[in-house]
PDB file of C-alpha atoms in Angstrom:
ATOM      1  CA  UNK A  14      96.847 106.256  77.283  1.00 65.00           C
ATOM      2  CA  UNK A  15      99.528 106.549  80.290  1.00 65.00           C
ATOM      3  CA  UNK A  16     102.068 104.162  80.227  1.00 87.00           C
ATOM      4  CA  UNK A  17     105.089 103.359  82.445  1.00 94.00           C
ATOM      5  CA  UNK A  18     108.029 100.888  80.806  1.00 95.00           C
ATOM      6  CA  UNK A  19     110.918  99.590  82.538  1.00 96.00           C
ATOM      7  CA  UNK A  20     114.103  98.014  80.984  1.00 96.00           C
ATOM      8  CA  UNK A  21     115.327  95.809  81.131  1.00 97.00           C
ATOM      9  CA  UNK A  22     113.521  92.874  82.553  1.00 95.00           C
ATOM     10  CA  UNK A  23     115.999  91.162  84.103  1.00 97.00           C
ATOM     11  CA  UNK A  24     119.891  92.141  84.950  1.00 98.00           C
ATOM     12  CA  UNK A  25     122.645  90.055  86.399  1.00 98.00           C
ATOM     13  CA  UNK A  26     125.466  91.960  87.394  1.00 97.00           C
ATOM     14  CA  UNK A  27     128.802  91.051  88.858  1.00 97.00           C
ATOM     15  CA  UNK A  28     129.595  92.505  92.340  1.00 97.00           C
ATOM     16  CA  UNK A  29     131.018  96.049  91.717  1.00 97.00           C
ATOM     17  CA  UNK A  30     129.985  95.961  88.243  1.00 97.00           C
ATOM     18  CA  UNK A  31     127.845  99.425  88.053  1.00 97.00           C
ATOM     19  CA  UNK A  32     124.716  99.695  85.802  1.00 98.00           C
ATOM     20  CA  UNK A  33     121.486 101.466  85.224  1.00 98.00           C
ATOM     21  CA  UNK A  34     117.856 100.681  85.145  1.00 98.00           C
ATOM     22  CA  UNK A  35     115.534 102.724  83.006  1.00 98.00           C
ATOM     23  CA  UNK A  36     111.993 103.790  83.420  1.00 98.00           C
ATOM     24  CA  UNK A  37     110.323 105.582  80.595  1.00 97.00           C
ATOM     25  CA  UNK A  38     106.770 106.986  80.885  1.00 94.00           C
ATOM     26  CA  UNK A  39     104.324 109.089  79.002  1.00 91.00           C
ATOM     27  CA  UNK A  40     101.665 110.316  81.544  1.00 85.00           C
ATOM     28  CA  UNK A  41     100.107 113.492  81.244  1.00 83.00           C
ATOM     29  CA  UNK A  42     100.374 115.709  83.967  1.00 85.00           C
ATOM     30  CA  UNK A  43     102.996 114.102  85.837  1.00 87.00           C
ATOM     31  CA  UNK A  44     103.433 114.983  89.797  1.00 90.00           C
ATOM     32  CA  UNK A  45     105.929 112.360  90.815  1.00 93.00           C
ATOM     33  CA  UNK A  46     107.826 109.503  89.961  1.00 96.00           C
ATOM     34  CA  UNK A  47     108.612 106.957  92.963  1.00 96.00           C
ATOM     35  CA  UNK A  48     111.381 104.083  92.913  1.00 98.00           C
ATOM     36  CA  UNK A  49     110.453 101.067  95.203  1.00 97.00           C
ATOM     37  CA  UNK A  50     112.630  97.878  95.949  1.00 97.00           C
ATOM     38  CA  UNK A  51     110.728  94.589  96.474  1.00 96.00           C
ATOM     39  CA  UNK A  52     112.481  91.571  98.015  1.00 96.00           C
ATOM     40  CA  UNK A  53     110.945  87.867  97.363  1.00 93.00           C
ATOM     41  CA  UNK A  54     107.803  87.552  99.371  1.00 91.00           C
ATOM     42  CA  UNK A  55     107.574  90.857 100.778  1.00 94.00           C
ATOM     43  CA  UNK A  56     105.866  94.255  99.882  1.00 95.00           C
ATOM     44  CA  UNK A  57     107.583  96.800  97.881  1.00 96.00           C
ATOM     45  CA  UNK A  58     109.660  99.295  99.931  1.00 95.00           C
ATOM     46  CA  UNK A  59     109.631 102.977  98.953  1.00 95.00           C
ATOM     47  CA  UNK A  60     113.089 104.354  97.852  1.00 96.00           C
ATOM     48  CA  UNK A  61     113.077 107.784  96.263  1.00 94.00           C
ATOM     49  CA  UNK A  62     110.492 110.377  95.086  1.00 95.00           C
ATOM     50  CA  UNK A  63     111.371 112.552  91.969  1.00 96.00           C
ATOM     51  CA  UNK A  64     109.292 115.907  91.002  1.00 92.00           C
ATOM     52  CA  UNK A  65     110.938 117.620  88.113  1.00 92.00           C
ATOM     53  CA  UNK A  66     113.488 116.988  85.293  1.00 93.00           C
ATOM     54  CA  UNK A  67     117.123 117.225  86.617  1.00 95.00           C
ATOM     55  CA  UNK A  68     116.203 116.137  89.957  1.00 96.00           C
ATOM     56  CA  UNK A  69     118.815 113.762  91.658  1.00 97.00           C
ATOM     57  CA  UNK A  70     118.420 111.687  94.744  1.00 97.00           C
ATOM     58  CA  UNK A  71     121.141 109.171  96.404  1.00 97.00           C
ATOM     59  CA  UNK A  72     120.862 106.612  99.206  1.00 94.00           C
ATOM     60  CA  UNK A  73     124.043 104.437  99.546  1.00 94.00           C
ATOM     61  CA  UNK A  74     124.790 102.754  96.444  1.00 96.00           C
ATOM     62  CA  UNK A  75     121.589 104.074  94.544  1.00 97.00           C
ATOM     63  CA  UNK A  76     121.098 107.475  92.488  1.00 98.00           C
ATOM     64  CA  UNK A  77     117.901 108.122  90.824  1.00 98.00           C
ATOM     65  CA  UNK A  78     117.699 110.796  88.233  1.00 98.00           C
ATOM     66  CA  UNK A  79     114.750 112.140  86.367  1.00 96.00           C
ATOM     67  CA  UNK A  80     114.351 113.544  82.855  1.00 93.00           C
ATOM     68  CA  UNK A  81     111.010 114.909  81.044  1.00 90.00           C
ATOM     69  CA  UNK A  82     110.761 111.299  79.641  1.00 92.00           C
ATOM     70  CA  UNK A  83     112.220 108.729  81.802  1.00 96.00           C
ATOM     71  CA  UNK A  84     114.243 108.013  85.142  1.00 98.00           C
ATOM     72  CA  UNK A  85     117.137 106.208  85.695  1.00 98.00           C
ATOM     73  CA  UNK A  86     118.372 104.155  88.583  1.00 98.00           C
ATOM     74  CA  UNK A  87     122.082 104.040  88.928  1.00 98.00           C
ATOM     75  CA  UNK A  88     123.855 101.393  90.884  1.00 97.00           C
ATOM     76  CA  UNK A  89     127.245 101.866  91.694  1.00 97.00           C
ATOM     77  CA  UNK A  90     129.589  99.054  92.926  1.00 97.00           C
ATOM     78  CA  UNK A  91     126.577  96.577  94.039  1.00 97.00           C
ATOM     79  CA  UNK A  92     126.571  93.936  96.262  1.00 97.00           C
ATOM     80  CA  UNK A  93     124.699  90.722  96.475  1.00 97.00           C
ATOM     81  CA  UNK A  94     122.484  92.240  99.024  1.00 97.00           C
ATOM     82  CA  UNK A  95     121.329  94.631  96.439  1.00 97.00           C
ATOM     83  CA  UNK A  96     119.481  91.878  94.354  1.00 98.00           C
ATOM     84  CA  UNK A  97     115.677  92.672  94.347  1.00 97.00           C
ATOM     85  CA  UNK A  98     113.088  93.759  92.193  1.00 97.00           C
ATOM     86  CA  UNK A  99     113.070  97.716  91.356  1.00 98.00           C
ATOM     87  CA  UNK A 100     109.580  98.957  90.328  1.00 97.00           C
ATOM     88  CA  UNK A 101     108.949 102.394  89.152  1.00 97.00           C
ATOM     89  CA  UNK A 102     105.571 104.353  89.462  1.00 96.00           C
ATOM     90  CA  UNK A 103     104.252 107.832  88.501  1.00 94.00           C
ATOM     91  CA  UNK A 104     101.578 109.865  89.795  1.00 92.00           C
ATOM     92  CA  UNK A 105      99.273 112.370  88.216  1.00 88.00           C
ATOM     93  CA  UNK A 106      97.977 115.486  89.095  1.00 81.00           C
ATOM     94  CA  UNK A 107      94.225 114.372  88.192  1.00 79.00           C
ATOM     95  CA  UNK A 108      94.432 111.313  90.283  1.00 80.00           C
ATOM     96  CA  UNK A 109      96.255 111.854  93.558  1.00 79.00           C
ATOM     97  CA  UNK A 110      96.609 108.492  95.289  1.00 79.00           C
ATOM     98  CA  UNK A 111      96.945 106.399  92.338  1.00 89.00           C
ATOM     99  CA  UNK A 112      99.922 105.095  91.468  1.00 91.00           C
ATOM    100  CA  UNK A 113     100.827 103.712  87.952  1.00 92.00           C
ATOM    101  CA  UNK A 114     103.373 100.941  88.084  1.00 94.00           C
ATOM    102  CA  UNK A 115     105.791  99.489  85.546  1.00 94.00           C
ATOM    103  CA  UNK A 116     106.694  95.946  85.462  1.00 94.00           C
ATOM    104  CA  UNK A 117     109.804  96.126  87.480  1.00 95.00           C
ATOM    105  CA  UNK A 118     113.587  95.030  86.518  1.00 97.00           C
ATOM    106  CA  UNK A 119     114.698  92.038  88.484  1.00 96.00           C
ATOM    107  CA  UNK A 120     118.369  92.706  89.327  1.00 98.00           C
ATOM    108  CA  UNK A 121     120.840  89.891  90.580  1.00 98.00           C
ATOM    109  CA  UNK A 122     124.273  90.723  91.882  1.00 98.00           C
ATOM    110  CA  UNK A 123     126.477  87.506  92.130  1.00 96.00           C
ATOM    111  CA  UNK A 124     129.721  87.529  94.276  1.00 94.00           C
TER     112      UNK A 124
ATOM    113  CA  UNK B  29     103.023 102.565 114.480  1.00 74.00           C
ATOM    114  CA  UNK B  30     102.322  98.909 113.029  1.00 81.00           C
ATOM    115  CA  UNK B  31     102.075 100.877 109.659  1.00 94.00           C
ATOM    116  CA  UNK B  32      99.979  98.788 106.953  1.00 97.00           C
ATOM    117  CA  UNK B  33      98.912  95.297 108.280  1.00 97.00           C
ATOM    118  CA  UNK B  34      97.201  92.526 106.344  1.00 98.00           C
ATOM    119  CA  UNK B  35      95.451  89.361 107.293  1.00 97.00           C
ATOM    120  CA  UNK B  36      95.596  86.622 106.561  1.00 97.00           C
ATOM    121  CA  UNK B  37      98.842  85.953 105.243  1.00 97.00           C
ATOM    122  CA  UNK B  38      98.023  82.737 103.230  1.00 97.00           C
ATOM    123  CA  UNK B  39      94.636  81.912 102.256  1.00 97.00           C
ATOM    124  CA  UNK B  40      93.358  78.437 100.148  1.00 97.00           C
ATOM    125  CA  UNK B  41      89.719  78.878  98.813  1.00 97.00           C
ATOM    126  CA  UNK B  42      87.371  76.765  96.751  1.00 97.00           C
ATOM    127  CA  UNK B  43      86.119  78.031  93.499  1.00 97.00           C
ATOM    128  CA  UNK B  44      82.822  79.728  94.334  1.00 97.00           C
ATOM    129  CA  UNK B  45      83.979  80.753  97.856  1.00 97.00           C
ATOM    130  CA  UNK B  46      83.690  84.163  99.154  1.00 96.00           C
ATOM    131  CA  UNK B  47      86.120  85.825 101.700  1.00 96.00           C
ATOM    132  CA  UNK B  48      87.487  89.219 102.837  1.00 97.00           C
ATOM    133  CA  UNK B  49      90.901  90.199 102.814  1.00 98.00           C
ATOM    134  CA  UNK B  50      91.853  92.840 105.676  1.00 98.00           C
ATOM    135  CA  UNK B  51      93.773  95.745 105.515  1.00 98.00           C
ATOM    136  CA  UNK B  52      94.662  98.195 108.375  1.00 97.00           C
ATOM    137  CA  UNK B  53      96.702 101.199 108.193  1.00 97.00           C
ATOM    138  CA  UNK B  54      97.514 103.565 111.618  1.00 95.00           C
ATOM    139  CA  UNK B  55      99.011 106.370 110.108  1.00 94.00           C
ATOM    140  CA  UNK B  56      95.906 108.299 109.393  1.00 94.00           C
ATOM    141  CA  UNK B  57      96.639 108.229 105.735  1.00 95.00           C
ATOM    142  CA  UNK B  58      93.564 109.182 103.482  1.00 95.00           C
ATOM    143  CA  UNK B  59      94.571 107.197 100.248  1.00 96.00           C
ATOM    144  CA  UNK B  60      94.198 103.413 100.176  1.00 97.00           C
ATOM    145  CA  UNK B  61      94.602 100.961  97.462  1.00 97.00           C
ATOM    146  CA  UNK B  62      94.617  97.061  96.380  1.00 98.00           C
ATOM    147  CA  UNK B  63      96.989  95.531  94.391  1.00 97.00           C
ATOM    148  CA  UNK B  64      97.238  92.129  92.712  1.00 97.00           C
ATOM    149  CA  UNK B  65     101.006  91.116  91.707  1.00 96.00           C
ATOM    150  CA  UNK B  66     101.114  88.146  89.211  1.00 94.00           C
ATOM    151  CA  UNK B  67     104.519  86.962  87.607  1.00 87.00           C
ATOM    152  CA  UNK B  68     105.588  88.926  84.622  1.00 80.00           C
ATOM    153  CA  UNK B  69     102.415  91.347  85.172  1.00 82.00           C
ATOM    154  CA  UNK B  70     103.983  93.832  88.065  1.00 87.00           C
ATOM    155  CA  UNK B  71     101.386  95.494  90.303  1.00 93.00           C
ATOM    156  CA  UNK B  72      98.012  96.033  88.928  1.00 94.00           C
ATOM    157  CA  UNK B  73      95.323  98.376  90.544  1.00 95.00           C
ATOM    158  CA  UNK B  74      92.217  96.583  91.796  1.00 97.00           C
ATOM    159  CA  UNK B  75      90.468  99.471  93.857  1.00 97.00           C
ATOM    160  CA  UNK B  76      91.365 102.584  95.512  1.00 96.00           C
ATOM    161  CA  UNK B  77      90.013 104.911  97.823  1.00 96.00           C
ATOM    162  CA  UNK B  78      90.633 108.890  98.313  1.00 94.00           C
ATOM    163  CA  UNK B  79      88.844 109.154 101.876  1.00 93.00           C
ATOM    164  CA  UNK B  80      86.455 107.547 104.045  1.00 92.00           C
ATOM    165  CA  UNK B  81      83.362 106.656 101.834  1.00 93.00           C
ATOM    166  CA  UNK B  82      85.136 107.139  98.510  1.00 94.00           C
ATOM    167  CA  UNK B  83      86.242 104.565  96.483  1.00 95.00           C
ATOM    168  CA  UNK B  84      87.262 104.007  92.364  1.00 94.00           C
ATOM    169  CA  UNK B  85      87.868 101.288  90.311  1.00 95.00           C
ATOM    170  CA  UNK B  86      91.457 100.205  89.156  1.00 94.00           C
ATOM    171  CA  UNK B  87      92.407  98.430  86.077  1.00 92.00           C
ATOM    172  CA  UNK B  88      91.007  94.992  87.159  1.00 95.00           C
ATOM    173  CA  UNK B  89      88.035  95.616  89.532  1.00 96.00           C
ATOM    174  CA  UNK B  90      86.000  92.588  88.494  1.00 96.00           C
ATOM    175  CA  UNK B  91      85.112  90.145  90.883  1.00 96.00           C
ATOM    176  CA  UNK B  92      86.038  92.420  93.631  1.00 97.00           C
ATOM    177  CA  UNK B  93      84.437  94.695  95.910  1.00 97.00           C
ATOM    178  CA  UNK B  94      85.560  97.333  98.312  1.00 97.00           C
ATOM    179  CA  UNK B  95      84.169  99.787 101.050  1.00 95.00           C
ATOM    180  CA  UNK B  96      85.734 102.167 103.245  1.00 96.00           C
ATOM    181  CA  UNK B  97      83.829 102.994 106.353  1.00 96.00           C
ATOM    182  CA  UNK B  98      86.651 104.495 108.369  1.00 96.00           C
ATOM    183  CA  UNK B  99      90.070 106.063 107.615  1.00 96.00           C
ATOM    184  CA  UNK B 100      91.909 103.063 108.924  1.00 96.00           C
ATOM    185  CA  UNK B 101      90.423 100.009 107.302  1.00 97.00           C
ATOM    186  CA  UNK B 102      90.029  99.072 103.841  1.00 98.00           C
ATOM    187  CA  UNK B 103      88.837  95.449 103.323  1.00 98.00           C
ATOM    188  CA  UNK B 104      88.703  93.573 100.021  1.00 98.00           C
ATOM    189  CA  UNK B 105      85.747  91.104  99.064  1.00 98.00           C
ATOM    190  CA  UNK B 106      86.030  88.386  96.810  1.00 96.00           C
ATOM    191  CA  UNK B 107      82.313  87.781  95.925  1.00 92.00           C
ATOM    192  CA  UNK B 108      82.963  84.157  94.156  1.00 96.00           C
ATOM    193  CA  UNK B 109      86.370  83.199  94.088  1.00 96.00           C
ATOM    194  CA  UNK B 110      87.794  81.685  90.641  1.00 97.00           C
ATOM    195  CA  UNK B 111      91.167  80.143  89.879  1.00 97.00           C
ATOM    196  CA  UNK B 112      92.153  83.385  88.082  1.00 96.00           C
ATOM    197  CA  UNK B 113      92.228  85.127  91.235  1.00 97.00           C
ATOM    198  CA  UNK B 114      94.804  83.013  92.515  1.00 97.00           C
ATOM    199  CA  UNK B 115      97.470  85.770  93.268  1.00 97.00           C
ATOM    200  CA  UNK B 116      99.262  87.910  95.893  1.00 97.00           C
ATOM    201  CA  UNK B 117      97.546  90.817  97.335  1.00 98.00           C
ATOM    202  CA  UNK B 118      99.127  93.835  98.426  1.00 98.00           C
ATOM    203  CA  UNK B 119      97.215  96.877 100.241  1.00 98.00           C
ATOM    204  CA  UNK B 120      98.997 100.325 100.619  1.00 97.00           C
ATOM    205  CA  UNK B 121      98.158 103.566 101.895  1.00 96.00           C
ATOM    206  CA  UNK B 122      99.632 107.261 101.457  1.00 94.00           C
ATOM    207  CA  UNK B 123      98.844 110.812 102.259  1.00 92.00           C
ATOM    208  CA  UNK B 124      99.345 114.203 100.648  1.00 85.00           C
ATOM    209  CA  UNK B 125     101.442 115.149 103.606  1.00 80.00           C
ATOM    210  CA  UNK B 126     103.892 112.539 102.743  1.00 79.00           C
ATOM    211  CA  UNK B 127     103.841 113.403  99.022  1.00 81.00           C
ATOM    212  CA  UNK B 128     101.664 110.752  98.127  1.00 88.00           C
ATOM    213  CA  UNK B 129     104.825 107.862  99.199  1.00 91.00           C
ATOM    214  CA  UNK B 130     102.741 104.669  99.145  1.00 93.00           C
ATOM    215  CA  UNK B 131     103.718 102.141 102.099  1.00 95.00           C
ATOM    216  CA  UNK B 132     102.592  98.748 101.369  1.00 97.00           C
ATOM    217  CA  UNK B 133     101.681  95.877 103.529  1.00 97.00           C
ATOM    218  CA  UNK B 134     103.350  92.250 103.649  1.00 96.00           C
ATOM    219  CA  UNK B 135     101.044  90.937 101.336  1.00 97.00           C
ATOM    220  CA  UNK B 136      98.380  88.071 101.556  1.00 97.00           C
ATOM    221  CA  UNK B 137      99.280  84.986  99.169  1.00 97.00           C
ATOM    222  CA  UNK B 138      95.673  83.639  97.917  1.00 97.00           C
ATOM    223  CA  UNK B 139      95.430  80.453  96.380  1.00 97.00           C
ATOM    224  CA  UNK B 140      92.005  79.374  94.427  1.00 97.00           C
ATOM    225  CA  UNK B 141      91.544  75.499  93.455  1.00 96.00           C
TER     226      UNK B 141
END
């Protein structure tokens, strides 16, 4: 059965304290892996797509990496405005247009 | 572009009532999906569509119907509302041309009493 598991469920960091969020997956025929950010009361906002092992993408303080079994979202020197829930999702080649989501990591960055 | 729009933003129903949540997108995306989000459960797929006239069930389809008569619109119908359907509902759309990245609407918060 296809699964997407995110850890930790919740993470509290002090401003400037770098860390990583994990997304592990067991999916046959992976076509891509997505990271989203969700603020309270809003819809998820797209961050990155990764397609193959070894790929990396960066945006401001965020860097996403992909291996054959998992993806990491690295947050460097986070700020309070980075506080949000971060969601990981995968897409299979056999069911394009359908995403399989993990439950998310709730990140809190305090000053 | 307005992107993905959803109406209403908030809705309160009594048990047994029916209603339709509206979703529209103006990006000419072929794929559209409906999710519900409950605390601790993440996003769960209700129904999705790969094009006009084609729909399929997701993880939690019971109690919901969909149809897709146009590319732009993908309404979600609650046939007989139950308290277990209290949730936040999100609509999303995507396109092969945009590498299947899903773009989400602002959500509808539904309470069933």
